[in-house]
XYZ file of C-alpha atoms in Angstrom:
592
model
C 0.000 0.000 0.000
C 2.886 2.540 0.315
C 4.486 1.754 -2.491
C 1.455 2.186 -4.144
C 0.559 5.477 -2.442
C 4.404 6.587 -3.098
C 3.629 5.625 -7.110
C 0.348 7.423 -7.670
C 1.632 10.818 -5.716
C 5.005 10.373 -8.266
C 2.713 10.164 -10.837
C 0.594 13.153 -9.886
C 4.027 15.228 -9.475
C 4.787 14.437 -12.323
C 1.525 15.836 -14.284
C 1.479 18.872 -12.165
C 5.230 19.437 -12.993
C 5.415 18.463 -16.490
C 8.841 17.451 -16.270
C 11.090 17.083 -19.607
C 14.536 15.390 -20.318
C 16.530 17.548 -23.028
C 18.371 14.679 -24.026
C 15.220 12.160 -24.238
C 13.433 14.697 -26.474
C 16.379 15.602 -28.848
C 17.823 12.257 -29.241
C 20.051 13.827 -32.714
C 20.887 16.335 -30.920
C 22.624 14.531 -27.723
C 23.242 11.068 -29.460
C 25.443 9.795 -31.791
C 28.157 11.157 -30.664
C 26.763 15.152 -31.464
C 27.111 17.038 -28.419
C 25.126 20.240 -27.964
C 23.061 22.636 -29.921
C 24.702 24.870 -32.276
C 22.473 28.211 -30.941
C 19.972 28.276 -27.742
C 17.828 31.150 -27.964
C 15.091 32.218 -25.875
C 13.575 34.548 -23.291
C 13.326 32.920 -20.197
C 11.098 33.493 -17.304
C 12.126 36.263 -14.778
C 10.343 35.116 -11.514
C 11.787 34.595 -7.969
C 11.228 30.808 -7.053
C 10.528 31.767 -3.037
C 6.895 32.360 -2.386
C 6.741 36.443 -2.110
C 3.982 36.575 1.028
C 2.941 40.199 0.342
C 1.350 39.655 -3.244
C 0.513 35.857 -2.619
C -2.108 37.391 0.087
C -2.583 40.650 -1.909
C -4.678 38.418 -4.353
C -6.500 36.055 -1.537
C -6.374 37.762 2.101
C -5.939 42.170 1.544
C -5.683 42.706 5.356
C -3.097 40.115 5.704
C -0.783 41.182 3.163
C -1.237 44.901 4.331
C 0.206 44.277 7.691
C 2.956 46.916 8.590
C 5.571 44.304 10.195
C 6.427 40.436 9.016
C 6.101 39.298 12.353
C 2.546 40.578 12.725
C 1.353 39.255 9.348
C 3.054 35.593 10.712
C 0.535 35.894 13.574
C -2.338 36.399 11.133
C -1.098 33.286 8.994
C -1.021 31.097 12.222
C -4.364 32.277 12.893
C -5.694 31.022 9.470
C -4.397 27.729 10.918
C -6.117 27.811 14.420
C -9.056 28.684 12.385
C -8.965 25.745 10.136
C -9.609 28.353 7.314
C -8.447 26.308 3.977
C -6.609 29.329 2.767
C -4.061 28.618 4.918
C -3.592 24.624 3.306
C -3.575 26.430 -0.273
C -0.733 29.155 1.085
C 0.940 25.907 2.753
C 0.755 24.119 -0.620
C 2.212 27.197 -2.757
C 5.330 27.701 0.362
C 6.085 24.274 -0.198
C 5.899 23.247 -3.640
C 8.587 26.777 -4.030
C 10.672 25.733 -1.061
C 11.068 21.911 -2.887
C 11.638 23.868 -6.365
C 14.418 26.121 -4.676
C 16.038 22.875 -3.243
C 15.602 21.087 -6.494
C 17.474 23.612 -7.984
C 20.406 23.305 -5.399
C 21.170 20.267 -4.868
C 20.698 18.254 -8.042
C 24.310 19.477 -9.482
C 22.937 20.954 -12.817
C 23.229 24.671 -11.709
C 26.446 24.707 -9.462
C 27.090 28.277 -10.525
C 23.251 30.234 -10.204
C 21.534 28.248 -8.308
C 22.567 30.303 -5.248
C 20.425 32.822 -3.053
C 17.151 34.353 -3.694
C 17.067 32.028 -7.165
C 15.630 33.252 -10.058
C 14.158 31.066 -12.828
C 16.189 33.099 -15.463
C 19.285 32.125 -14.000
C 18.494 28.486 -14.067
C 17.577 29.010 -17.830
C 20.953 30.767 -18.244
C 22.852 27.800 -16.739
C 21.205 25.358 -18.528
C 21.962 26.921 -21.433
C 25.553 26.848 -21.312
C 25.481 23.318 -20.876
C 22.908 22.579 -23.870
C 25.285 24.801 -26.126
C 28.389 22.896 -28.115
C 31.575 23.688 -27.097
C 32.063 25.925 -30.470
C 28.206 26.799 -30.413
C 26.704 30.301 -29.015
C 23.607 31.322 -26.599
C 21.709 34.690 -26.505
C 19.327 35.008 -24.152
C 17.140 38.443 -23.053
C 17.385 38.386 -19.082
C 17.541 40.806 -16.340
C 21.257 43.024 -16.434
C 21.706 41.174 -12.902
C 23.418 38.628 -14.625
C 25.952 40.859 -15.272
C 26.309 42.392 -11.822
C 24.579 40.237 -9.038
C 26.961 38.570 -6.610
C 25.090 35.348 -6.594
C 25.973 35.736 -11.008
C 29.632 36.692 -10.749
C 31.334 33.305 -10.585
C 29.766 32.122 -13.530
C 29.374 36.003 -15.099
C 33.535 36.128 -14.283
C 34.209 33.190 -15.907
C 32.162 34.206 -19.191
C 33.690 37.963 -19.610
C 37.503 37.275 -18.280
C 37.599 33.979 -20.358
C 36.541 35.902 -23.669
C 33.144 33.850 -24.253
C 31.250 37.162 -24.558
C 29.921 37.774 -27.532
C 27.573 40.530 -26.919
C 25.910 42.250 -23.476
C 23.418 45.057 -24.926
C 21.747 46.558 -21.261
C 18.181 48.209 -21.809
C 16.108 50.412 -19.482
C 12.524 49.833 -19.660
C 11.006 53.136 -19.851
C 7.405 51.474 -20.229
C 8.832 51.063 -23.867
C 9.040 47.529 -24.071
C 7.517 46.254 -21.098
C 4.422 48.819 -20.263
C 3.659 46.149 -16.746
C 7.122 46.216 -15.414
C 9.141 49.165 -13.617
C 10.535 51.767 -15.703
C 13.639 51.828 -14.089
C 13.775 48.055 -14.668
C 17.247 47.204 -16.412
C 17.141 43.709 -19.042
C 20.054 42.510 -21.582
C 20.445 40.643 -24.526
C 23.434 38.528 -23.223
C 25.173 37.018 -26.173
C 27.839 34.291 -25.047
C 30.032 31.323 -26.732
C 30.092 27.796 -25.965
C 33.252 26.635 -23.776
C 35.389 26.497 -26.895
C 34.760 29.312 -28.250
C 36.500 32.738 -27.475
C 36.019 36.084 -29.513
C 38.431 39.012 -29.349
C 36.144 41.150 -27.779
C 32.078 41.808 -26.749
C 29.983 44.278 -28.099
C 28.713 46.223 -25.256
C 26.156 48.892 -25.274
C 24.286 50.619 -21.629
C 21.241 52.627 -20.515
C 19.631 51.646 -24.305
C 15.951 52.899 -24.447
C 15.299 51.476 -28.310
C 17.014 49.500 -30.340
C 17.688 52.595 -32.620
C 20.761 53.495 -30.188
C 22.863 50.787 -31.321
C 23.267 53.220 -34.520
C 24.822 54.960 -32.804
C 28.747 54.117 -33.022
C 29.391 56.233 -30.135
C 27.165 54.133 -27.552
C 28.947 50.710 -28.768
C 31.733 49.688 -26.808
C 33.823 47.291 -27.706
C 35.316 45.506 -24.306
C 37.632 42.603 -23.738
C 38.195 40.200 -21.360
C 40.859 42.666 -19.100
C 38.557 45.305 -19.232
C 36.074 44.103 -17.061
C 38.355 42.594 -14.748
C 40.362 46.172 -14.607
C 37.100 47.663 -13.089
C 35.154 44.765 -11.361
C 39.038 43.381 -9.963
C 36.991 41.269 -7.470
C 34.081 39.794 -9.232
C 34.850 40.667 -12.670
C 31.369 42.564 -13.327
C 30.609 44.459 -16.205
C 30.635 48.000 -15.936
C 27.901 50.071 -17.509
C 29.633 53.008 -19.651
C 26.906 54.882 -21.310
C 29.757 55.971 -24.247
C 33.468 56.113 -24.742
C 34.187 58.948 -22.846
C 32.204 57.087 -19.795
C 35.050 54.184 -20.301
C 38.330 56.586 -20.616
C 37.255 58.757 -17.617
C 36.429 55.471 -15.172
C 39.434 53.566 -16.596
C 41.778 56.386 -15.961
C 40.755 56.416 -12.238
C 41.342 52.645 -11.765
C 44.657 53.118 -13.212
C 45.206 55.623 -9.921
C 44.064 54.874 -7.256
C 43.113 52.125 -5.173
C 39.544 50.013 -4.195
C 37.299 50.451 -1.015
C 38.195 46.338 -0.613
C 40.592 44.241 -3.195
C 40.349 40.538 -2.939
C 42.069 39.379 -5.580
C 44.817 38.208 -3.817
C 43.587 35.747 -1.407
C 46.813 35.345 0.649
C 45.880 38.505 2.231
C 44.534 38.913 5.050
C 41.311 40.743 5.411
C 42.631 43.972 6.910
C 45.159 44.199 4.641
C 42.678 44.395 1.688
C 41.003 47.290 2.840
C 42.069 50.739 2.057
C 40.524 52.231 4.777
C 39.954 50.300 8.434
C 36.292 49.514 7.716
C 33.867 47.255 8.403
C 30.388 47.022 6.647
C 27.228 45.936 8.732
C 23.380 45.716 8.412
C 21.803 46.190 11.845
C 18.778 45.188 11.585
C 16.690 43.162 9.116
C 13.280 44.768 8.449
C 11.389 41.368 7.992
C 13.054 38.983 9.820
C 13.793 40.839 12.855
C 10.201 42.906 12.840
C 9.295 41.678 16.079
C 12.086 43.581 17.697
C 9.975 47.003 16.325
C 7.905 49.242 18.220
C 5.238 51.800 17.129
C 4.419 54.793 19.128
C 0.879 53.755 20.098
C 2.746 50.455 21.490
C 5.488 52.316 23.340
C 2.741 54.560 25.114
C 0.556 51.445 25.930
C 2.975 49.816 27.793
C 4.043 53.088 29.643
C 7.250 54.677 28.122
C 7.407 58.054 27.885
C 9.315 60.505 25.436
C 12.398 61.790 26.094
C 15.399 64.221 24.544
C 16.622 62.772 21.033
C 13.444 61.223 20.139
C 14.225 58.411 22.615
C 11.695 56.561 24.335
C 12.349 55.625 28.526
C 10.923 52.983 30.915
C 12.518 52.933 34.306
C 16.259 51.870 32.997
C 15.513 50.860 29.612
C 15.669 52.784 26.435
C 14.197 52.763 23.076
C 15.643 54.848 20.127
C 14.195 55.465 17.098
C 14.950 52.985 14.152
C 16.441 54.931 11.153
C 15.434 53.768 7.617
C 17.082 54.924 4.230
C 14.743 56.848 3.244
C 14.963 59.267 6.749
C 18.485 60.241 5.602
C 20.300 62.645 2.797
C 23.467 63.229 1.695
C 24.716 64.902 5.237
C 21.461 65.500 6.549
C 19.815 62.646 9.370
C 16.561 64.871 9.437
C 15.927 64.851 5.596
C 12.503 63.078 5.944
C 9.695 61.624 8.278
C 7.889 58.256 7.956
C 3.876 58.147 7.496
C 2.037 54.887 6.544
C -0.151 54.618 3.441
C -1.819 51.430 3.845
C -3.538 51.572 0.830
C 0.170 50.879 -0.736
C 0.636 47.108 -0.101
C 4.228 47.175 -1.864
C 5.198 50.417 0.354
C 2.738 51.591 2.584
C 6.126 53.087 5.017
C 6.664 56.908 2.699
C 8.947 59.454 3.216
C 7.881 63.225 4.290
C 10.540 66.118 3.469
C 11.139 67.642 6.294
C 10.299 71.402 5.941
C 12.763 74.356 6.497
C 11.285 76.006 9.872
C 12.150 72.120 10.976
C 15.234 72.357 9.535
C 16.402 75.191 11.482
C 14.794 73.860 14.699
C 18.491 72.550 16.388
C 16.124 70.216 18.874
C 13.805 68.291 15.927
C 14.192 65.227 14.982
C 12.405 63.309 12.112
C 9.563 60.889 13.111
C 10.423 56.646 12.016
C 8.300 54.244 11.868
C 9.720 52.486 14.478
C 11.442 52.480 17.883
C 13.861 49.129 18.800
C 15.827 49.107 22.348
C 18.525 50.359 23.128
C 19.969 47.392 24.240
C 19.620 45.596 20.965
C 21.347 48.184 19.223
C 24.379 47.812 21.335
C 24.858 44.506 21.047
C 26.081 45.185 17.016
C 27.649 49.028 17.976
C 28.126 50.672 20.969
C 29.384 53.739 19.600
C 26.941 57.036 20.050
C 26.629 58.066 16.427
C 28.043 56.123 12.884
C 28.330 56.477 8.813
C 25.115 54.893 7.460
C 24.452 55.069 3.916
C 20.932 54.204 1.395
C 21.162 50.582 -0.006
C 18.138 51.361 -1.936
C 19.131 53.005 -4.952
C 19.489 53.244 -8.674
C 22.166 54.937 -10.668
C 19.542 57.094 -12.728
C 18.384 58.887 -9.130
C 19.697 62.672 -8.651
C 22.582 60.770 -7.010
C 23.668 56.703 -6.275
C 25.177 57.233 -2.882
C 23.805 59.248 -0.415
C 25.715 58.641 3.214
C 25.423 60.694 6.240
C 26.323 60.871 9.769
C 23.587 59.329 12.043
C 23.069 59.217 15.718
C 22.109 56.795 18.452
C 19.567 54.685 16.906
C 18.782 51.512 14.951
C 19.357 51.099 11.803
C 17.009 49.175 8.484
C 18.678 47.419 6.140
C 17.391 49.326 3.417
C 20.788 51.474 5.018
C 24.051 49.458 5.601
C 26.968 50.852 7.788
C 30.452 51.436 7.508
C 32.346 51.605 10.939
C 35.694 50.641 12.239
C 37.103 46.949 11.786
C 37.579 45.258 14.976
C 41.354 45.883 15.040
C 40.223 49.741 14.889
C 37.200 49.438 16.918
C 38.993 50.158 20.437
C 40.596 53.362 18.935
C 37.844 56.494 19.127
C 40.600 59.366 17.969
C 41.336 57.227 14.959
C 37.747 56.765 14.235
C 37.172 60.394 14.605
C 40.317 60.845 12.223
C 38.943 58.636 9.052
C 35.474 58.526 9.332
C 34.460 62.127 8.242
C 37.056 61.913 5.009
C 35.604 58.671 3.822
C 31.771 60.045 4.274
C 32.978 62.979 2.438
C 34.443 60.626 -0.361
C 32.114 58.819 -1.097
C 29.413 61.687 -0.617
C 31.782 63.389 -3.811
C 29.976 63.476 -7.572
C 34.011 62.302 -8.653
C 32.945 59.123 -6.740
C 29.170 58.967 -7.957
C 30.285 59.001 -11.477
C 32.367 55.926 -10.758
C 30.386 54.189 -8.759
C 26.963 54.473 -11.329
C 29.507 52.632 -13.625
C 28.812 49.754 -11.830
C 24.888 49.651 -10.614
C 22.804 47.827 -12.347
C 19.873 47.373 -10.366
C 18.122 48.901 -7.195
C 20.296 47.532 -4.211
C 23.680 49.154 -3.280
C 25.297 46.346 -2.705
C 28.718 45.782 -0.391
C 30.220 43.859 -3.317
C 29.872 46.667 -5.581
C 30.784 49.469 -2.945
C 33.946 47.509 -2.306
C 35.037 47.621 -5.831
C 35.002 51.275 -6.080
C 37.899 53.452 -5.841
C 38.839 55.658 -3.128
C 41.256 58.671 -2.507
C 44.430 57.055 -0.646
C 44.592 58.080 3.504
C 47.719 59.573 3.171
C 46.424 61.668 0.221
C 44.652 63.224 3.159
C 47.575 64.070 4.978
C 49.289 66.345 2.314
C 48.877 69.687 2.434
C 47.158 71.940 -0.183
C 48.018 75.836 0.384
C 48.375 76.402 3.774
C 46.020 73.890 4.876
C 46.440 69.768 5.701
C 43.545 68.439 3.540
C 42.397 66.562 5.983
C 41.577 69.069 8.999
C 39.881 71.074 6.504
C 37.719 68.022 5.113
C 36.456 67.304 8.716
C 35.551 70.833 9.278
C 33.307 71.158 6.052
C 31.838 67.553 7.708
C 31.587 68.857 11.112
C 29.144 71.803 9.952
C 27.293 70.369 7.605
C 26.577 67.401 9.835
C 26.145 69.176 13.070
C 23.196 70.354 12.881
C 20.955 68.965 15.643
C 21.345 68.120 19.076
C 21.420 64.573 18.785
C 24.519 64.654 17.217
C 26.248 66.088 20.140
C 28.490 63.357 21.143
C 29.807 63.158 17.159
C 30.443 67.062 17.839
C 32.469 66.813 20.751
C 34.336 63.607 19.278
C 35.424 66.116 16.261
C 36.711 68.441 19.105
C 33.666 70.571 19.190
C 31.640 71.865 22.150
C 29.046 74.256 20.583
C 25.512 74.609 19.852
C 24.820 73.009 16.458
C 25.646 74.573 13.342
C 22.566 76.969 11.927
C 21.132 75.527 8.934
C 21.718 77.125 6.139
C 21.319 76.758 2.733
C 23.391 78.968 0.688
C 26.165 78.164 2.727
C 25.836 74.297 2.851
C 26.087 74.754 -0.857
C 29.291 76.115 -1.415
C 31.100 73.929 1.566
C 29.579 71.059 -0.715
C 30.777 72.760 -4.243
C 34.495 73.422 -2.584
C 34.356 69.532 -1.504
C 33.259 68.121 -5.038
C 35.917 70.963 -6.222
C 38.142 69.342 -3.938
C 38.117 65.838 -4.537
C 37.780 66.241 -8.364
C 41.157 67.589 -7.723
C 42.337 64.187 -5.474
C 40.715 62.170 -8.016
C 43.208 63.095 -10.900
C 40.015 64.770 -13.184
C 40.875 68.061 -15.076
C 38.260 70.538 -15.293
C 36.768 69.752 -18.863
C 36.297 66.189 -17.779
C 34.337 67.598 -14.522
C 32.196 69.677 -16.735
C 30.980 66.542 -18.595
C 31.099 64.447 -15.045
C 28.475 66.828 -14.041
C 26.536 66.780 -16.701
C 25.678 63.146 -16.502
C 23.713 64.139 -13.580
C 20.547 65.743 -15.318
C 17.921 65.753 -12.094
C 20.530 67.679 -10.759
C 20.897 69.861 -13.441
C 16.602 70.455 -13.179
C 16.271 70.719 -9.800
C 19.052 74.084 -10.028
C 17.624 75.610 -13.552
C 13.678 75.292 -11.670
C 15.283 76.826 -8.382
C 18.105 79.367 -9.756
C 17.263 79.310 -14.129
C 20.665 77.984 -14.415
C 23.066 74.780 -13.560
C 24.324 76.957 -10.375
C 26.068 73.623 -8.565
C 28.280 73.049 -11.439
C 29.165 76.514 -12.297
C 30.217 76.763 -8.180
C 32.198 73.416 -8.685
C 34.119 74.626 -11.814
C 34.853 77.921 -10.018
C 36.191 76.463 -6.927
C 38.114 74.064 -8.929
C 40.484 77.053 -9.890
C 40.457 78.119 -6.403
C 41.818 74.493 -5.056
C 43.930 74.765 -8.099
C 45.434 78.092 -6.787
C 45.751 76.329 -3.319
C 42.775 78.030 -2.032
C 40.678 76.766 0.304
C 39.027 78.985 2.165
C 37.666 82.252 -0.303
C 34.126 82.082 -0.915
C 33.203 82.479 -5.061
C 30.702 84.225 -6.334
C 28.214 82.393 -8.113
């Protein structure tokens, strides 16, 4: 009886799964000693394999899918259990016939190279591929530009561009002109490779196409080989995503100088001795998984904590602090935004709320999260007062791909990641004090934008592809330019245009500073920010014309200052300060 029972639920697998053998169905193919198709060409299907909860229940149970925290809409599911509902059987069905799938796909030893992470069916497809190809024969596939640039791709992405298989890698942006269903800012390729006997000299690379017109033009077509990719991707081998020539010269030019964030290439190293700077990355706090560490205000005041200074909540000894997510922050701004709940948005009902100027000025506000989390949780990942946090939600056609600043006491979403001393630097405050302020106001520098949009793809700032981006030198900082060291006058520009809240007191008096915090003002935030970019265009090797064109690749930028000022005011400020810091000059004010 249980073989039987094993037999007829085979056999009903089987039906539901439709399963087919490649080399059963293409017998001339596979047999007689031929070995592979000459072309596979196809579209394959771009779907996660792990049940997404959120629009499973978004078609079946609304008020279960709108739930503001994971760990509440767990409770609901478990209720549809208690409750013998049969929704919950069909939701148990769906988890685990994608959960067997996913582990299908892992351990049967046909996808060694893609079949890791959050798997997508495309990557399967692309996998398979390879393998159904002859060694001399070539596969072109359309497929999300992750393939390209995704961690969980690189291995097998690596071995394609720095073994000269690739053939072609033209990267599209939706634009609702192919795809009217799927996000605009959606990036797909046609990804053109040879079989594992075949090399070609080069690939013909094009980026950011919005028709198929563009590939007219000979100035987006790039023509990359195998060293290329690996000069600018030195760790995974990535491609980059030059939009034309110049794109290439400027980015390659700056590899050729300076050093990356983190360079693993050589893997006698150790890991400190990789790193540039004396970093290391962290996520505090997972917004799904650890959701039942959150508190809401309503929940905070029913169990009786009361408000205090900072936007911190008390009860007796214990302390809650508000939990910061990426979209509180700006580029050197923690108040840039409050959090208000639209629960009619199932996909992201948490929205961001500029903060307005009068709130701005106010030195004691402090933006309003959607959460609180205690103290005492936060401490056991940092015990420091205040850190570098920067958005890991992004997209390298925003007004600008990285945007860090200095946070204080709080928790912190993993839609922000991090960066804070390594644990051989974690004991030493001045030295903290020392780097941390140059490296936010690296990386916070349009020389170091342009770079790093060379090598987004997607939405998600990734560490991998922060760590492959190059950075100006520490002892760069320590030369002197005029009659200034570069680096004291780099932490003062920090110092005031972070300072300017209460709550980042203790940051304050770690730079050396026992004021009030700095008065917020915009004209003069704006040229401490144009003198920085002037600055580190300088550090960065880039003459002035090349600048010019840097900033124009920036075009919300460019329409934010021509609505606000009828002209492109930040770059003319950056050019003119350019031949200040050229002069030596760092402290006249232009006019402009």
């Amino acid at each position: 009886p249980a073989a039987i029972g094993l037999l007829r639920n085979t056999r009903k697998l089987a039906e539901r799964e439709r399963f087919f053998h490649w080399q059963l169905s293409f017998p001339t193919v596979f047999g007689d000693g031929a070995k592979g198709f000459d072309a596979v060409i196809g579209n394959p299907p771009w779907d996660r394999m792990k049940l997404q909860e959120v629009e499973w229940f978004a078609e079946r149970r609304e008020e279960i899918a709108k739930a503001s925290r994971a760990s509440d809409r767990k409770k609901m599911i478990e209720a549809l259990k208690k409750k013998g509902d049969p929704l919950y059987d069909d939701y148990l069905e769906a988890s685990e016939a994608a959960e067997a799938n996913v582990r299908v796909a892992r351990e049967c030893g046909d996808y060694p190279l893609l079949s890791g992470g959050d798997v997508n069916l495309y990557s399967l497809f692309i996998e398979r591929a390879s393998h159904l190809t002859h060694a001399t024969g070539l596969v072109g596939l359309l497929c999300p530009s992750g393939i390209a640039a995704d961690k969980g791709a690189s291995e097998f992405f690596r071995g394609i561009s720095g073994g000269g298989r690739l053939a072609a890698l033209l990267d599209f942006e939706n634009r609702k002109t192919f795809f009217p269903d799927v996000d605009s800012r959606f990036k797909f390729c046609a990804f053109v490779f040879g079989g594992k006997g075949r090399t070609l000299e080069s690939a013909r690379c094009a980026f950011y196409l919005h028709s198929i017109d563009e590939l007219k033009n000979d100035e987006r077509l790039l023509y990359l080989k195998a060293e290329d990719f690996l000069a600018v991707s030195p760790n995974t081998g990535a491609a980059p995503i030059f939009r034309n020539r110049r794109d290439a010269e400027i980015t390659t030019a700056i590899y050729k100088r300076l050093p990356v964030f983190v360079d693993r290439r050589d893997d006698a190293q150790s890991e400190e001795s990789k790193k540039v700077w004396p970093i290391r990355y962290m996520t505090m706090f997972h917004m799904t998984n650890d959701s039942n560490l959150f508190l809401k205000r309503d929940e905070l005041e029913k169990s009786g904590w009361y408000p205090v200074d900072g936007n911190h909540w008390k009860k007796s000894d214990a302390l809650a602090v508000p939990l910061y997510e990426g979209k509180m922050v700006q580029m050197f701004d923690h108040r840039a935004a409050n959090v208000v709940i639209n629960q009619a948005n199932l996909k992201r009902p948490a929205q961001q709320e500029a903060v307005a100027f009068e709130d701005h000025a106010n030195p004691k506000f402090c933006p309003t999260p959607q959460f609180w989390v205690a103290d005492s949780e936060v401490k056991k990942q940092h015990e420091g007062k205040w850190g570098l946090a920067y958005k890991s939600i992004t997209a390298p056609t925003n007004m600008r791909t990285m945007i860090a600043s200095i946070v204080p006491e709080c928790g912190v979403g993993n839609s922000m990641a991090m960066l804070l001393p390594s644990d051989l630097d974690i004991a030493q405050t001045d030295r903290q004090t020392l780097w941390i302020p140059l490296l936010l106001s690296n990386i916070c520098s349009f020389a170091y934008d342009f770079v790093l949009r060379q090598k987004v793809q997607g939405q998600n700032l990734n560490w991998y592809v922060v760590e492959q981006t190059p950075l100006i030198r520490p002892e760069q900082f320590q030369t002197k330019l005029g009659k200034l060291v570069i680096a004291d006058f780099v932490r003062e520009q920090v110092l005031r245009l972070s300072y300017t809240a209460w709550d980042l007191k203790s940051f304050a008096k770690d730079m050396g500073y026992d004021g009030p915090p700095f008065q917020w003002d915009e004209e003069d935030r704006r040229h401490r920010l144009a003198r920085l970019d002037a600055l580190f265009f300088n550090l960065y090797g880039i003459n002035k014309d090349d600048a010019a064109y840097i900033l124009d690749t920036f075009p919300i930028v460019r329409e934010h200052d021509e609505k606000a000022f009828g002209r492109f005011r930040t770059k003319e400020l950056i050019l003119a300060y350019m031949n200040a810091v050229t002069a030596g000059d760092l402290t006249t004010m232009v006019n402009g």
